[in-house]
Amino acid sequence: MPGTVLPTEVKIAKTPNPPSFATVAEERLHRKQRLASAFRLFAKFGFGEGVAGHITVRDPELQDHFWVNPFGMHFGHIRVSDLVLVNEQGVVVEGNREINESAFAIHSRLHMARPEVVAAAHAHSLYGKTWSSFGRLLDPLTQDACAFYEDHSLFDDYTGVVYDNSEGDRIAQALGPRKAIILQNHGLLTVGPTVEAAAWWFITMDRSCHAQLLAEAAGEPIKIDHENAIATRGQVGNPMAGWFQFQPLFARIVREQPDLLE
Ligand SMILES: [Zn+2]
């Protein structure tokens, strides 16, 4: 209904801030713990598809290096000690497992193109990849989907599995300054200034794809108007909101699967 005031469950002013750290070692451990927890959550949400998918986080000290999942390990088994550190050339400098070449081809170029991006997430989740086959952006059908309103883009040039850094560059270019991109015929990719935000955007984007698929299969959903979609994006789509939305998921997965911290 035009002019309807949307509920604002996420009150930005009252949310706590991400922690600060006395040393890079503390910050590195914090990032690695959140990264391992994000993989466990991706497994729980059913985002795994064989060996596909990767989440990366920039090292707080070696800014051109990033931590990533070892290739061929189930998201649901990943512990902090399994994470692998890769340098700007794609060489594993910590950890003794291989990484997925396409993880490096895509994520290294994103991290290079967007210095403020600390983390990036990509997986072949069912609803994200289904939606990606339409070559359409998401509409602002729900409060949650407004996080992506005029803040995601489309990469419509699918040419097979990404092994080439130049394709990573083209994806980074299509992403631009936004928080997410739909890789047509492939899946979703999200970025954030924290692992928590990047992982949350991925989770809620996949669910927004699911919601729009359900809505359009059932009828003709009503879109939130431009002005309210922009205002809502400011509320639920800012990096602090993304970070905060992840907090209860982190608490739950650590309580349920404490071995992820090992
Ligand atoms: Zn992929």
PDB file of C-alpha atoms and ligand atoms in Angstrom:
ATOM      1  CA  MET A   1       0.000   0.000   0.000  1.00  0.00           C
ATOM      2  CA  PRO A   2       1.555   3.337  -0.984  1.00  0.00           C
ATOM      3  CA  GLY A   3       2.600   5.428   1.969  1.00  0.00           C
ATOM      4  CA  THR A   4       2.603   2.474   4.362  1.00  0.00           C
ATOM      5  CA  VAL A   5       5.200   2.881   7.080  1.00  0.00           C
ATOM      6  CA  LEU A   6       7.258  -0.282   7.199  1.00  0.00           C
ATOM      7  CA  PRO A   7       8.077  -1.900  10.517  1.00  0.00           C
ATOM      8  CA  THR A   8      11.689  -1.416  11.528  1.00  0.00           C
ATOM      9  CA  GLU A   9      12.662  -4.462  13.573  1.00  0.00           C
ATOM     10  CA  VAL A  10      16.310  -3.652  12.955  1.00  0.00           C
ATOM     11  CA  LYS A  11      16.943  -0.387  14.766  1.00  0.00           C
ATOM     12  CA  ILE A  12      20.433   0.512  13.685  1.00  0.00           C
ATOM     13  CA  ALA A  13      21.090   3.064  16.427  1.00  0.00           C
ATOM     14  CA  LYS A  14      20.601   0.438  19.133  1.00  0.00           C
ATOM     15  CA  THR A  15      22.726  -2.360  17.692  1.00  0.00           C
ATOM     16  CA  PRO A  16      26.139  -3.010  19.240  1.00  0.00           C
ATOM     17  CA  ASN A  17      29.297  -2.331  17.262  1.00  0.00           C
ATOM     18  CA  PRO A  18      31.739  -4.941  15.971  1.00  0.00           C
ATOM     19  CA  PRO A  19      34.610  -5.449  18.420  1.00  0.00           C
ATOM     20  CA  SER A  20      37.985  -3.762  18.081  1.00  0.00           C
ATOM     21  CA  PHE A  21      41.268  -5.592  18.652  1.00  0.00           C
ATOM     22  CA  ALA A  22      44.500  -4.895  20.506  1.00  0.00           C
ATOM     23  CA  THR A  23      46.632  -6.993  18.138  1.00  0.00           C
ATOM     24  CA  VAL A  24      46.454  -8.298  14.570  1.00  0.00           C
ATOM     25  CA  ALA A  25      46.750 -11.826  15.957  1.00  0.00           C
ATOM     26  CA  GLU A  26      43.504 -11.339  17.878  1.00  0.00           C
ATOM     27  CA  GLU A  27      41.801  -9.857  14.844  1.00  0.00           C
ATOM     28  CA  ARG A  28      43.045 -12.682  12.607  1.00  0.00           C
ATOM     29  CA  LEU A  29      41.689 -15.310  14.994  1.00  0.00           C
ATOM     30  CA  HIS A  30      38.369 -13.489  15.204  1.00  0.00           C
ATOM     31  CA  ARG A  31      38.058 -13.379  11.411  1.00  0.00           C
ATOM     32  CA  LYS A  32      39.021 -17.048  11.056  1.00  0.00           C
ATOM     33  CA  GLN A  33      36.487 -18.113  13.686  1.00  0.00           C
ATOM     34  CA  ARG A  34      33.717 -16.196  11.909  1.00  0.00           C
ATOM     35  CA  LEU A  35      34.835 -17.644   8.574  1.00  0.00           C
ATOM     36  CA  ALA A  36      34.736 -21.233   9.896  1.00  0.00           C
ATOM     37  CA  SER A  37      31.314 -20.552  11.433  1.00  0.00           C
ATOM     38  CA  ALA A  38      30.047 -19.157   8.129  1.00  0.00           C
ATOM     39  CA  PHE A  39      30.970 -22.424   6.399  1.00  0.00           C
ATOM     40  CA  ARG A  40      29.133 -24.453   9.047  1.00  0.00           C
ATOM     41  CA  LEU A  41      26.088 -22.216   8.576  1.00  0.00           C
ATOM     42  CA  PHE A  42      26.277 -22.540   4.782  1.00  0.00           C
ATOM     43  CA  ALA A  43      26.259 -26.327   5.260  1.00  0.00           C
ATOM     44  CA  LYS A  44      23.233 -26.047   7.535  1.00  0.00           C
ATOM     45  CA  PHE A  45      21.384 -23.883   5.024  1.00  0.00           C
ATOM     46  CA  GLY A  46      22.131 -26.507   2.364  1.00  0.00           C
ATOM     47  CA  PHE A  47      24.351 -24.235   0.244  1.00  0.00           C
ATOM     48  CA  GLY A  48      26.935 -26.934  -0.458  1.00  0.00           C
ATOM     49  CA  GLU A  49      27.005 -28.576  -3.902  1.00  0.00           C
ATOM     50  CA  GLY A  50      29.862 -31.070  -4.061  1.00  0.00           C
ATOM     51  CA  VAL A  51      33.106 -29.108  -4.014  1.00  0.00           C
ATOM     52  CA  ALA A  52      31.635 -25.799  -5.231  1.00  0.00           C
ATOM     53  CA  GLY A  53      31.646 -22.601  -3.214  1.00  0.00           C
ATOM     54  CA  HIS A  54      34.055 -20.447  -1.283  1.00  0.00           C
ATOM     55  CA  ILE A  55      34.093 -17.723   1.316  1.00  0.00           C
ATOM     56  CA  THR A  56      37.204 -15.597   1.743  1.00  0.00           C
ATOM     57  CA  VAL A  57      38.394 -13.128   4.354  1.00  0.00           C
ATOM     58  CA  ARG A  58      41.287 -10.731   3.944  1.00  0.00           C
ATOM     59  CA  ASP A  59      44.138 -11.174   6.417  1.00  0.00           C
ATOM     60  CA  PRO A  60      44.227  -8.153   8.791  1.00  0.00           C
ATOM     61  CA  GLU A  61      48.013  -7.813   8.488  1.00  0.00           C
ATOM     62  CA  LEU A  62      48.917  -9.117   5.020  1.00  0.00           C
ATOM     63  CA  GLN A  63      46.259  -7.141   3.203  1.00  0.00           C
ATOM     64  CA  ASP A  64      46.805  -8.836  -0.186  1.00  0.00           C
ATOM     65  CA  HIS A  65      46.449 -12.327   1.319  1.00  0.00           C
ATOM     66  CA  PHE A  66      43.168 -14.013   2.141  1.00  0.00           C
ATOM     67  CA  TRP A  67      41.895 -17.014   4.109  1.00  0.00           C
ATOM     68  CA  VAL A  68      39.729 -19.510   2.279  1.00  0.00           C
ATOM     69  CA  ASN A  69      38.310 -23.025   2.588  1.00  0.00           C
ATOM     70  CA  PRO A  70      40.471 -25.954   1.453  1.00  0.00           C
ATOM     71  CA  PHE A  71      39.324 -27.404  -1.887  1.00  0.00           C
ATOM     72  CA  GLY A  72      37.225 -30.538  -1.591  1.00  0.00           C
ATOM     73  CA  MET A  73      36.380 -30.274   2.104  1.00  0.00           C
ATOM     74  CA  HIS A  74      32.709 -30.264   3.099  1.00  0.00           C
ATOM     75  CA  PHE A  75      31.554 -26.904   4.503  1.00  0.00           C
ATOM     76  CA  GLY A  76      30.127 -28.819   7.446  1.00  0.00           C
ATOM     77  CA  HIS A  77      33.535 -30.188   8.481  1.00  0.00           C
ATOM     78  CA  ILE A  78      35.607 -27.007   8.308  1.00  0.00           C
ATOM     79  CA  ARG A  79      37.407 -25.921  11.500  1.00  0.00           C
ATOM     80  CA  VAL A  80      39.509 -22.811  12.076  1.00  0.00           C
ATOM     81  CA  SER A  81      42.657 -24.949  11.740  1.00  0.00           C
ATOM     82  CA  ASP A  82      41.569 -26.153   8.275  1.00  0.00           C
ATOM     83  CA  LEU A  83      41.512 -22.660   6.751  1.00  0.00           C
ATOM     84  CA  VAL A  84      44.175 -21.902   4.176  1.00  0.00           C
ATOM     85  CA  LEU A  85      46.041 -18.604   3.643  1.00  0.00           C
ATOM     86  CA  VAL A  86      46.720 -17.669   0.022  1.00  0.00           C
ATOM     87  CA  ASN A  87      48.947 -14.874  -1.263  1.00  0.00           C
ATOM     88  CA  GLU A  88      48.322 -12.516  -4.173  1.00  0.00           C
ATOM     89  CA  GLN A  89      49.819 -15.039  -6.611  1.00  0.00           C
ATOM     90  CA  GLY A  90      47.502 -17.840  -5.507  1.00  0.00           C
ATOM     91  CA  VAL A  91      50.231 -19.642  -3.567  1.00  0.00           C
ATOM     92  CA  VAL A  92      49.181 -21.331  -0.318  1.00  0.00           C
ATOM     93  CA  VAL A  93      51.419 -19.818   2.377  1.00  0.00           C
ATOM     94  CA  GLU A  94      49.711 -21.348   5.419  1.00  0.00           C
ATOM     95  CA  GLY A  95      47.913 -24.674   5.578  1.00  0.00           C
ATOM     96  CA  ASN A  96      48.745 -27.824   3.677  1.00  0.00           C
ATOM     97  CA  ARG A  97      45.757 -28.262   1.389  1.00  0.00           C
ATOM     98  CA  GLU A  98      44.999 -27.026  -2.107  1.00  0.00           C
ATOM     99  CA  ILE A  99      42.532 -24.266  -2.889  1.00  0.00           C
ATOM    100  CA  ASN A 100      39.896 -24.091  -5.592  1.00  0.00           C
ATOM    101  CA  GLU A 101      41.367 -22.312  -8.631  1.00  0.00           C
ATOM    102  CA  SER A 102      38.142 -20.496  -9.339  1.00  0.00           C
ATOM    103  CA  ALA A 103      38.048 -19.283  -5.711  1.00  0.00           C
ATOM    104  CA  PHE A 104      41.346 -17.561  -6.388  1.00  0.00           C
ATOM    105  CA  ALA A 105      40.381 -16.325  -9.877  1.00  0.00           C
ATOM    106  CA  ILE A 106      37.229 -14.635  -8.596  1.00  0.00           C
ATOM    107  CA  HIS A 107      37.980 -13.622  -5.028  1.00  0.00           C
ATOM    108  CA  SER A 108      41.540 -12.343  -5.526  1.00  0.00           C
ATOM    109  CA  ARG A 109      40.302  -9.893  -8.147  1.00  0.00           C
ATOM    110  CA  LEU A 110      37.366  -8.767  -6.005  1.00  0.00           C
ATOM    111  CA  HIS A 111      39.613  -8.170  -3.015  1.00  0.00           C
ATOM    112  CA  MET A 112      41.997  -6.257  -5.275  1.00  0.00           C
ATOM    113  CA  ALA A 113      39.273  -4.151  -6.903  1.00  0.00           C
ATOM    114  CA  ARG A 114      37.529  -3.325  -3.605  1.00  0.00           C
ATOM    115  CA  PRO A 115      40.060  -2.555  -0.847  1.00  0.00           C
ATOM    116  CA  GLU A 116      37.250  -2.012   1.692  1.00  0.00           C
ATOM    117  CA  VAL A 117      35.842  -5.499   1.042  1.00  0.00           C
ATOM    118  CA  VAL A 118      37.098  -7.770   3.819  1.00  0.00           C
ATOM    119  CA  ALA A 119      35.062 -10.841   2.896  1.00  0.00           C
ATOM    120  CA  ALA A 120      33.344 -12.379  -0.119  1.00  0.00           C
ATOM    121  CA  ALA A 121      30.986 -15.361  -0.291  1.00  0.00           C
ATOM    122  CA  HIS A 122      29.949 -17.510  -3.233  1.00  0.00           C
ATOM    123  CA  ALA A 123      28.117 -20.833  -3.377  1.00  0.00           C
ATOM    124  CA  HIS A 124      25.841 -22.745  -5.709  1.00  0.00           C
ATOM    125  CA  SER A 125      22.810 -22.485  -3.421  1.00  0.00           C
ATOM    126  CA  LEU A 126      19.610 -23.894  -4.894  1.00  0.00           C
ATOM    127  CA  TYR A 127      17.398 -20.800  -4.922  1.00  0.00           C
ATOM    128  CA  GLY A 128      20.208 -18.418  -5.844  1.00  0.00           C
ATOM    129  CA  LYS A 129      21.251 -20.451  -8.850  1.00  0.00           C
ATOM    130  CA  THR A 130      17.650 -21.039  -9.894  1.00  0.00           C
ATOM    131  CA  TRP A 131      16.936 -17.307  -9.770  1.00  0.00           C
ATOM    132  CA  SER A 132      20.222 -16.609 -11.610  1.00  0.00           C
ATOM    133  CA  SER A 133      18.916 -18.458 -14.660  1.00  0.00           C
ATOM    134  CA  PHE A 134      16.416 -15.646 -15.332  1.00  0.00           C
ATOM    135  CA  GLY A 135      19.082 -12.970 -15.779  1.00  0.00           C
ATOM    136  CA  ARG A 136      16.945 -10.621 -13.658  1.00  0.00           C
ATOM    137  CA  LEU A 137      17.683  -8.536 -10.611  1.00  0.00           C
ATOM    138  CA  LEU A 138      15.655  -9.171  -7.453  1.00  0.00           C
ATOM    139  CA  ASP A 139      12.630  -6.959  -6.862  1.00  0.00           C
ATOM    140  CA  PRO A 140      11.879  -5.280  -3.524  1.00  0.00           C
ATOM    141  CA  LEU A 141       9.074  -7.714  -2.649  1.00  0.00           C
ATOM    142  CA  THR A 142       9.813  -7.921   1.074  1.00  0.00           C
ATOM    143  CA  GLN A 143      11.496  -5.916   3.797  1.00  0.00           C
ATOM    144  CA  ASP A 144      14.452  -8.316   3.704  1.00  0.00           C
ATOM    145  CA  ALA A 145      14.841  -8.086  -0.081  1.00  0.00           C
ATOM    146  CA  CYS A 146      15.183  -4.302   0.238  1.00  0.00           C
ATOM    147  CA  ALA A 147      18.761  -4.892   1.463  1.00  0.00           C
ATOM    148  CA  PHE A 148      19.551  -5.529  -2.215  1.00  0.00           C
ATOM    149  CA  TYR A 149      17.435  -2.781  -3.738  1.00  0.00           C
ATOM    150  CA  GLU A 150      19.647  -0.874  -6.204  1.00  0.00           C
ATOM    151  CA  ASP A 151      22.571  -2.532  -4.441  1.00  0.00           C
ATOM    152  CA  HIS A 152      23.183  -5.655  -6.520  1.00  0.00           C
ATOM    153  CA  SER A 153      24.068  -6.292 -10.132  1.00  0.00           C
ATOM    154  CA  LEU A 154      24.032  -8.970 -12.791  1.00  0.00           C
ATOM    155  CA  PHE A 155      26.936 -10.696 -14.546  1.00  0.00           C
ATOM    156  CA  ASP A 156      25.267 -12.038 -17.684  1.00  0.00           C
ATOM    157  CA  ASP A 157      28.242 -13.502 -19.507  1.00  0.00           C
ATOM    158  CA  TYR A 158      28.469 -17.144 -18.439  1.00  0.00           C
ATOM    159  CA  THR A 159      31.345 -18.923 -20.203  1.00  0.00           C
ATOM    160  CA  GLY A 160      31.968 -22.006 -18.081  1.00  0.00           C
ATOM    161  CA  VAL A 161      33.859 -22.568 -14.834  1.00  0.00           C
ATOM    162  CA  VAL A 162      35.919 -19.503 -13.884  1.00  0.00           C
ATOM    163  CA  TYR A 163      39.649 -20.294 -13.993  1.00  0.00           C
ATOM    164  CA  ASP A 164      40.874 -17.076 -15.536  1.00  0.00           C
ATOM    165  CA  ASN A 165      41.762 -13.991 -13.514  1.00  0.00           C
ATOM    166  CA  SER A 166      40.446 -11.792 -16.328  1.00  0.00           C
ATOM    167  CA  GLU A 167      36.977 -13.198 -15.691  1.00  0.00           C
ATOM    168  CA  GLY A 168      37.427 -12.340 -12.013  1.00  0.00           C
ATOM    169  CA  ASP A 169      38.179  -8.789 -13.174  1.00  0.00           C
ATOM    170  CA  ARG A 170      35.007  -8.678 -15.265  1.00  0.00           C
ATOM    171  CA  ILE A 171      32.918  -9.931 -12.333  1.00  0.00           C
ATOM    172  CA  ALA A 172      34.523  -7.279 -10.096  1.00  0.00           C
ATOM    173  CA  GLN A 173      33.695  -4.646 -12.705  1.00  0.00           C
ATOM    174  CA  ALA A 174      30.066  -5.780 -12.940  1.00  0.00           C
ATOM    175  CA  LEU A 175      29.809  -5.823  -9.135  1.00  0.00           C
ATOM    176  CA  GLY A 176      31.022  -2.214  -8.947  1.00  0.00           C
ATOM    177  CA  PRO A 177      30.452  -0.636  -5.525  1.00  0.00           C
ATOM    178  CA  ARG A 178      27.515  -2.939  -4.680  1.00  0.00           C
ATOM    179  CA  LYS A 179      27.146  -5.636  -2.000  1.00  0.00           C
ATOM    180  CA  ALA A 180      26.064  -8.507  -4.232  1.00  0.00           C
ATOM    181  CA  ILE A 181      26.005  -9.834  -7.757  1.00  0.00           C
ATOM    182  CA  ILE A 182      23.928 -12.465  -9.510  1.00  0.00           C
ATOM    183  CA  LEU A 183      26.198 -14.586 -11.700  1.00  0.00           C
ATOM    184  CA  GLN A 184      23.758 -15.601 -14.418  1.00  0.00           C
ATOM    185  CA  ASN A 185      23.319 -19.385 -14.843  1.00  0.00           C
ATOM    186  CA  HIS A 186      25.706 -19.884 -11.921  1.00  0.00           C
ATOM    187  CA  GLY A 187      24.772 -18.467  -8.507  1.00  0.00           C
ATOM    188  CA  LEU A 188      25.114 -15.588  -6.072  1.00  0.00           C
ATOM    189  CA  LEU A 189      28.130 -13.715  -4.775  1.00  0.00           C
ATOM    190  CA  THR A 190      28.136 -11.254  -1.877  1.00  0.00           C
ATOM    191  CA  VAL A 191      30.761  -9.027  -0.288  1.00  0.00           C
ATOM    192  CA  GLY A 192      31.070  -7.098   2.959  1.00  0.00           C
ATOM    193  CA  PRO A 193      33.376  -5.191   5.278  1.00  0.00           C
ATOM    194  CA  THR A 194      33.161  -8.140   7.708  1.00  0.00           C
ATOM    195  CA  VAL A 195      32.811 -11.916   7.247  1.00  0.00           C
ATOM    196  CA  GLU A 196      29.604 -11.658   9.211  1.00  0.00           C
ATOM    197  CA  ALA A 197      28.034  -9.166   6.784  1.00  0.00           C
ATOM    198  CA  ALA A 198      29.177 -10.998   3.624  1.00  0.00           C
ATOM    199  CA  ALA A 199      27.833 -14.318   4.943  1.00  0.00           C
ATOM    200  CA  TRP A 200      24.559 -12.752   6.105  1.00  0.00           C
ATOM    201  CA  TRP A 201      24.003 -11.056   2.738  1.00  0.00           C
ATOM    202  CA  PHE A 202      24.476 -14.421   1.059  1.00  0.00           C
ATOM    203  CA  ILE A 203      22.038 -16.196   3.383  1.00  0.00           C
ATOM    204  CA  THR A 204      19.340 -13.550   3.130  1.00  0.00           C
ATOM    205  CA  MET A 205      19.845 -13.095  -0.623  1.00  0.00           C
ATOM    206  CA  ASP A 206      19.328 -16.796  -1.258  1.00  0.00           C
ATOM    207  CA  ARG A 207      16.149 -16.606   0.836  1.00  0.00           C
ATOM    208  CA  SER A 208      15.024 -13.520  -1.087  1.00  0.00           C
ATOM    209  CA  CYS A 209      15.495 -15.482  -4.328  1.00  0.00           C
ATOM    210  CA  HIS A 210      13.416 -18.269  -2.781  1.00  0.00           C
ATOM    211  CA  ALA A 211      10.723 -15.798  -1.709  1.00  0.00           C
ATOM    212  CA  GLN A 212      10.483 -14.205  -5.160  1.00  0.00           C
ATOM    213  CA  LEU A 213      10.360 -17.619  -6.860  1.00  0.00           C
ATOM    214  CA  LEU A 214       7.515 -18.663  -4.547  1.00  0.00           C
ATOM    215  CA  ALA A 215       5.672 -15.363  -4.936  1.00  0.00           C
ATOM    216  CA  GLU A 216       5.864 -15.303  -8.730  1.00  0.00           C
ATOM    217  CA  ALA A 217       4.878 -18.959  -8.979  1.00  0.00           C
ATOM    218  CA  ALA A 218       1.765 -18.179  -6.933  1.00  0.00           C
ATOM    219  CA  GLY A 219       0.677 -14.921  -8.536  1.00  0.00           C
ATOM    220  CA  GLU A 220       1.633 -11.301  -9.030  1.00  0.00           C
ATOM    221  CA  PRO A 221       3.403  -9.949  -5.964  1.00  0.00           C
ATOM    222  CA  ILE A 222       3.252  -6.273  -5.041  1.00  0.00           C
ATOM    223  CA  LYS A 223       6.559  -4.432  -5.010  1.00  0.00           C
ATOM    224  CA  ILE A 224       7.564  -1.997  -2.294  1.00  0.00           C
ATOM    225  CA  ASP A 225       7.693   1.471  -3.861  1.00  0.00           C
ATOM    226  CA  HIS A 226      11.016   3.140  -4.654  1.00  0.00           C
ATOM    227  CA  GLU A 227      11.038   5.582  -1.754  1.00  0.00           C
ATOM    228  CA  ASN A 228      10.228   2.980   0.893  1.00  0.00           C
ATOM    229  CA  ALA A 229      12.607   0.441  -0.666  1.00  0.00           C
ATOM    230  CA  ILE A 230      15.475   2.945  -0.456  1.00  0.00           C
ATOM    231  CA  ALA A 231      14.587   3.866   3.134  1.00  0.00           C
ATOM    232  CA  THR A 232      14.335   0.215   4.133  1.00  0.00           C
ATOM    233  CA  ARG A 233      17.672  -0.543   2.478  1.00  0.00           C
ATOM    234  CA  GLY A 234      19.179   2.105   4.758  1.00  0.00           C
ATOM    235  CA  GLN A 235      17.755   0.240   7.744  1.00  0.00           C
ATOM    236  CA  VAL A 236      18.295  -3.446   6.933  1.00  0.00           C
ATOM    237  CA  GLY A 237      20.923  -3.197   4.204  1.00  0.00           C
ATOM    238  CA  ASN A 238      23.761  -1.289   5.838  1.00  0.00           C
ATOM    239  CA  PRO A 239      26.982  -3.113   6.831  1.00  0.00           C
ATOM    240  CA  MET A 240      26.272  -2.827  10.558  1.00  0.00           C
ATOM    241  CA  ALA A 241      22.853  -4.426  10.118  1.00  0.00           C
ATOM    242  CA  GLY A 242      24.469  -7.232   8.111  1.00  0.00           C
ATOM    243  CA  TRP A 243      27.039  -7.777  10.854  1.00  0.00           C
ATOM    244  CA  PHE A 244      24.369  -7.745  13.580  1.00  0.00           C
ATOM    245  CA  GLN A 245      22.003 -10.152  11.796  1.00  0.00           C
ATOM    246  CA  PHE A 246      24.798 -12.727  11.792  1.00  0.00           C
ATOM    247  CA  GLN A 247      25.346 -12.622  15.574  1.00  0.00           C
ATOM    248  CA  PRO A 248      22.551 -14.998  16.659  1.00  0.00           C
ATOM    249  CA  LEU A 249      23.523 -17.426  13.899  1.00  0.00           C
ATOM    250  CA  PHE A 250      27.116 -17.415  15.138  1.00  0.00           C
ATOM    251  CA  ALA A 251      26.005 -18.015  18.729  1.00  0.00           C
ATOM    252  CA  ARG A 252      23.787 -20.889  17.697  1.00  0.00           C
ATOM    253  CA  ILE A 253      26.287 -22.669  15.465  1.00  0.00           C
ATOM    254  CA  VAL A 254      29.090 -22.379  18.053  1.00  0.00           C
ATOM    255  CA  ARG A 255      26.836 -23.829  20.730  1.00  0.00           C
ATOM    256  CA  GLU A 256      25.777 -26.643  18.447  1.00  0.00           C
ATOM    257  CA  GLN A 257      29.147 -27.362  16.769  1.00  0.00           C
ATOM    258  CA  PRO A 258      31.895 -26.054  19.087  1.00  0.00           C
ATOM    259  CA  ASP A 259      34.566 -28.082  17.241  1.00  0.00           C
ATOM    260  CA  LEU A 260      34.465 -25.450  14.472  1.00  0.00           C
ATOM    261  CA  LEU A 261      36.652 -23.279  16.727  1.00  0.00           C
ATOM    262  CA  GLU A 262      39.452 -25.870  16.873  1.00  0.00           C
TER     263      GLU A 262
HETATM  264 ZN    ZN B   1      30.701 -21.048  -8.627  1.00  0.00          ZN
END
